[in-house]
PDB file of C-alpha atoms in Angstrom:
ATOM      1  CA  MET A1127       0.000   0.000   0.000  1.00 63.00           C
ATOM      2  CA  THR A1128       1.006   3.477  -0.671  1.00 72.00           C
ATOM      3  CA  GLU A1129       0.894   6.158   1.926  1.00 74.00           C
ATOM      4  CA  PRO A1130      -1.891   8.762   1.423  1.00 74.00           C
ATOM      5  CA  ARG A1131      -0.796  12.124   0.092  1.00 77.00           C
ATOM      6  CA  ARG A1132      -0.529  14.835   2.688  1.00 77.00           C
ATOM      7  CA  LEU A1133      -1.808  18.338   2.122  1.00 70.00           C
ATOM      8  CA  GLN A1134       0.825  20.972   1.865  1.00 71.00           C
ATOM      9  CA  ALA A1135       0.485  24.617   2.809  1.00 67.00           C
ATOM     10  CA  ILE A1136       0.420  27.004  -0.114  1.00 66.00           C
ATOM     11  CA  PRO A1137       3.022  29.763   0.215  1.00 69.00           C
ATOM     12  CA  GLY A1138       1.261  32.985   1.171  1.00 64.00           C
ATOM     13  CA  GLY A1139      -1.865  31.071   2.208  1.00 62.00           C
ATOM     14  CA  ARG A1140      -3.978  31.498   5.317  1.00 63.00           C
ATOM     15  CA  ALA A1141      -1.507  29.771   7.599  1.00 61.00           C
ATOM     16  CA  GLU A1142       1.100  32.455   6.879  1.00 63.00           C
ATOM     17  CA  ARG A1143      -1.151  35.530   7.068  1.00 65.00           C
ATOM     18  CA  PRO A1144      -0.797  37.757  10.123  1.00 70.00           C
ATOM     19  CA  PRO A1145      -3.974  38.098  12.202  1.00 71.00           C
ATOM     20  CA  ARG A1146      -6.216  41.019  11.239  1.00 75.00           C
ATOM     21  CA  GLN A1147      -6.038  44.121  13.356  1.00 77.00           C
ATOM     22  CA  PRO A1148      -9.374  45.388  14.716  1.00 74.00           C
ATOM     23  CA  VAL A1149     -10.703  48.338  12.763  1.00 73.00           C
ATOM     24  CA  ASP A1150     -11.756  51.432  14.701  1.00 73.00           C
ATOM     25  CA  PRO A1151     -15.310  52.552  14.020  1.00 76.00           C
ATOM     26  CA  PRO A1152     -15.494  55.703  11.920  1.00 81.00           C
ATOM     27  CA  GLU A1153     -15.800  59.017  13.719  1.00 83.00           C
ATOM     28  CA  PRO A1154     -19.301  60.454  13.759  1.00 87.00           C
ATOM     29  CA  LEU A1155     -20.038  63.222  11.301  1.00 92.00           C
ATOM     30  CA  TRP A1156     -20.658  66.815  12.413  1.00 94.00           C
ATOM     31  CA  ARG A1157     -24.163  66.738  10.909  1.00 96.00           C
ATOM     32  CA  GLU A1158     -25.049  63.596  12.873  1.00 96.00           C
ATOM     33  CA  ILE A1159     -24.015  65.111  16.205  1.00 96.00           C
ATOM     34  CA  LEU A1160     -25.674  68.431  15.324  1.00 97.00           C
ATOM     35  CA  GLY A1161     -28.916  66.656  14.447  1.00 97.00           C
ATOM     36  CA  GLY A1162     -28.907  64.727  17.692  1.00 97.00           C
ATOM     37  CA  GLN A1163     -28.297  67.896  19.673  1.00 97.00           C
ATOM     38  CA  LEU A1164     -31.122  69.711  17.886  1.00 98.00           C
ATOM     39  CA  ARG A1165     -33.493  66.813  18.581  1.00 98.00           C
ATOM     40  CA  THR A1166     -32.482  66.786  22.244  1.00 97.00           C
ATOM     41  CA  LEU A1167     -33.127  70.525  22.575  1.00 97.00           C
ATOM     42  CA  ARG A1168     -36.497  70.203  20.826  1.00 97.00           C
ATOM     43  CA  THR A1169     -37.693  67.256  22.896  1.00 97.00           C
ATOM     44  CA  GLU A1170     -36.553  68.931  26.143  1.00 97.00           C
ATOM     45  CA  LYS A1171     -38.886  71.806  25.227  1.00 96.00           C
ATOM     46  CA  ARG A1172     -41.624  69.211  24.494  1.00 97.00           C
ATOM     47  CA  GLU A1173     -42.119  70.590  20.993  1.00 97.00           C
ATOM     48  CA  THR A1174     -43.170  68.829  17.826  1.00 97.00           C
ATOM     49  CA  LEU A1175     -41.186  68.951  14.602  1.00 97.00           C
ATOM     50  CA  ALA A1176     -43.901  71.166  13.124  1.00 97.00           C
ATOM     51  CA  GLU A1177     -43.743  73.742  15.938  1.00 97.00           C
ATOM     52  CA  THR A1178     -39.975  74.138  15.822  1.00 97.00           C
ATOM     53  CA  ALA A1179     -39.821  74.035  12.030  1.00 97.00           C
ATOM     54  CA  GLU A1180     -42.456  76.764  11.709  1.00 97.00           C
ATOM     55  CA  ARG A1181     -40.518  79.141  13.975  1.00 96.00           C
ATOM     56  CA  ALA A1182     -37.285  78.397  12.063  1.00 97.00           C
ATOM     57  CA  GLY A1183     -38.986  78.898   8.688  1.00 96.00           C
ATOM     58  CA  ILE A1184     -38.431  75.389   7.306  1.00 96.00           C
ATOM     59  CA  SER A1185     -40.575  72.343   6.645  1.00 97.00           C
ATOM     60  CA  PRO A1186     -41.005  69.663   9.320  1.00 97.00           C
ATOM     61  CA  GLN A1187     -39.677  67.091   6.832  1.00 98.00           C
ATOM     62  CA  TYR A1188     -36.457  69.052   6.360  1.00 98.00           C
ATOM     63  CA  LEU A1189     -36.027  69.449  10.124  1.00 98.00           C
ATOM     64  CA  SER A1190     -36.537  65.699  10.524  1.00 97.00           C
ATOM     65  CA  GLU A1191     -33.796  65.005   7.983  1.00 98.00           C
ATOM     66  CA  ILE A1192     -31.457  67.427   9.768  1.00 98.00           C
ATOM     67  CA  GLU A1193     -32.146  65.770  13.124  1.00 97.00           C
ATOM     68  CA  ARG A1194     -31.406  62.330  11.650  1.00 97.00           C
ATOM     69  CA  GLY A1195     -28.086  63.557  10.217  1.00 96.00           C
ATOM     70  CA  ARG A1196     -29.213  63.113   6.603  1.00 96.00           C
ATOM     71  CA  LYS A1197     -28.922  66.772   5.567  1.00 96.00           C
ATOM     72  CA  GLU A1198     -26.089  69.234   6.019  1.00 95.00           C
ATOM     73  CA  PRO A1199     -27.796  72.558   6.849  1.00 96.00           C
ATOM     74  CA  SER A1200     -26.238  75.929   6.024  1.00 96.00           C
ATOM     75  CA  SER A1201     -24.877  78.130   8.789  1.00 95.00           C
ATOM     76  CA  GLU A1202     -27.909  80.414   8.359  1.00 96.00           C
ATOM     77  CA  MET A1203     -30.234  77.443   8.851  1.00 96.00           C
ATOM     78  CA  ILE A1204     -28.336  76.295  11.950  1.00 97.00           C
ATOM     79  CA  ALA A1205     -28.604  79.825  13.387  1.00 97.00           C
ATOM     80  CA  ALA A1206     -32.364  79.897  12.646  1.00 97.00           C
ATOM     81  CA  LEU A1207     -32.852  76.537  14.354  1.00 97.00           C
ATOM     82  CA  ALA A1208     -30.781  77.609  17.357  1.00 97.00           C
ATOM     83  CA  GLY A1209     -32.927  80.729  17.710  1.00 97.00           C
ATOM     84  CA  ALA A1210     -36.140  78.723  17.315  1.00 97.00           C
ATOM     85  CA  LEU A1211     -34.966  76.472  20.140  1.00 97.00           C
ATOM     86  CA  GLY A1212     -34.042  79.350  22.440  1.00 96.00           C
ATOM     87  CA  THR A1213     -30.274  79.010  22.292  1.00 97.00           C
ATOM     88  CA  SER A1214     -27.442  80.770  20.488  1.00 96.00           C
ATOM     89  CA  LEU A1215     -25.371  79.563  17.584  1.00 96.00           C
ATOM     90  CA  GLY A1216     -22.257  79.711  19.784  1.00 96.00           C
ATOM     91  CA  THR A1217     -23.810  77.607  22.548  1.00 97.00           C
ATOM     92  CA  LEU A1218     -25.117  75.037  20.082  1.00 97.00           C
ATOM     93  CA  THR A1219     -21.696  74.836  18.404  1.00 96.00           C
ATOM     94  CA  GLU A1220     -19.988  74.320  21.778  1.00 97.00           C
ATOM     95  CA  GLN A1221     -22.408  71.520  22.660  1.00 96.00           C
ATOM     96  CA  VAL A1222     -21.743  69.756  19.353  1.00 96.00           C
ATOM     97  CA  ALA A1223     -17.973  70.203  19.747  1.00 94.00           C
ATOM     98  CA  ASP A1224     -18.106  68.821  23.311  1.00 94.00           C
ATOM     99  CA  GLU A1225     -19.992  65.758  22.071  1.00 93.00           C
ATOM    100  CA  LEU A1226     -17.450  65.210  19.298  1.00 91.00           C
ATOM    101  CA  ARG A1227     -14.605  65.446  21.816  1.00 90.00           C
ATOM    102  CA  ALA A1228     -16.344  62.952  24.101  1.00 89.00           C
ATOM    103  CA  ARG A1229     -16.663  60.451  21.241  1.00 85.00           C
ATOM    104  CA  ARG A1230     -13.116  60.894  19.973  1.00 78.00           C
ATOM    105  CA  GLN A1231     -11.181  57.657  19.719  1.00 59.00           C
ATOM    106  CA  PRO A1232      -7.411  57.413  20.138  1.00 58.00           C
ATOM    107  CA  VAL A1233      -5.596  56.928  16.862  1.00 52.00           C
ATOM    108  CA  ALA A1234      -4.726  53.243  16.531  1.00 50.00           C
ATOM    109  CA  THR A1235      -2.044  53.697  13.898  1.00 47.00           C
ATOM    110  CA  ARG A1236       1.393  55.156  14.385  1.00 42.00           C
ATOM    111  CA  LEU A1237       4.513  55.487  12.320  1.00 48.00           C
ATOM    112  CA  PRO A1238       6.787  52.445  12.140  1.00 50.00           C
ATOM    113  CA  GLY A1239       9.526  52.651  14.730  1.00 51.00           C
ATOM    114  CA  ALA A1240       7.804  55.453  16.650  1.00 48.00           C
ATOM    115  CA  ALA A1241       7.540  55.165  20.406  1.00 50.00           C
ATOM    116  CA  PRO A1242       4.116  54.309  21.850  1.00 48.00           C
ATOM    117  CA  THR A1243       1.999  57.291  22.771  1.00 49.00           C
ATOM    118  CA  VAL A1244      -0.066  57.542  25.918  1.00 48.00           C
ATOM    119  CA  LEU A1245      -3.340  59.437  25.648  1.00 48.00           C
ATOM    120  CA  LEU A1246      -4.690  60.924  28.873  1.00 49.00           C
ATOM    121  CA  ARG A1247      -8.160  62.400  29.083  1.00 51.00           C
ATOM    122  CA  ALA A1248      -9.143  64.796  31.846  1.00 52.00           C
ATOM    123  CA  ALA A1249     -12.455  64.129  33.521  1.00 49.00           C
TER     124      ALA A1249
END
């Protein structure tokens, strides 16, 4: 009897591949955070889309798309919405920026041969 043939690894095959590195989730977009903040402000005031949209001079459908992060409103539109919600453009911008900072992820990649970096976040 002959001995059964043994399988051989193919050069460059799965056995030789390095394990995959986990991929960081993408950073949220400005319009997504802005929309969430606008929705939070509106619901805290217990207002409907129609009430807020009417004061801002836009349609409720457009406001809904802004709140869901589907539309990128102009700076004039953001200012109108801030005013309709009883806040200022500066305050709204700070709130969005704070949320973006809170969601920031440390950069997983670094230059080859570079020393590891420690990221400290103040509470």
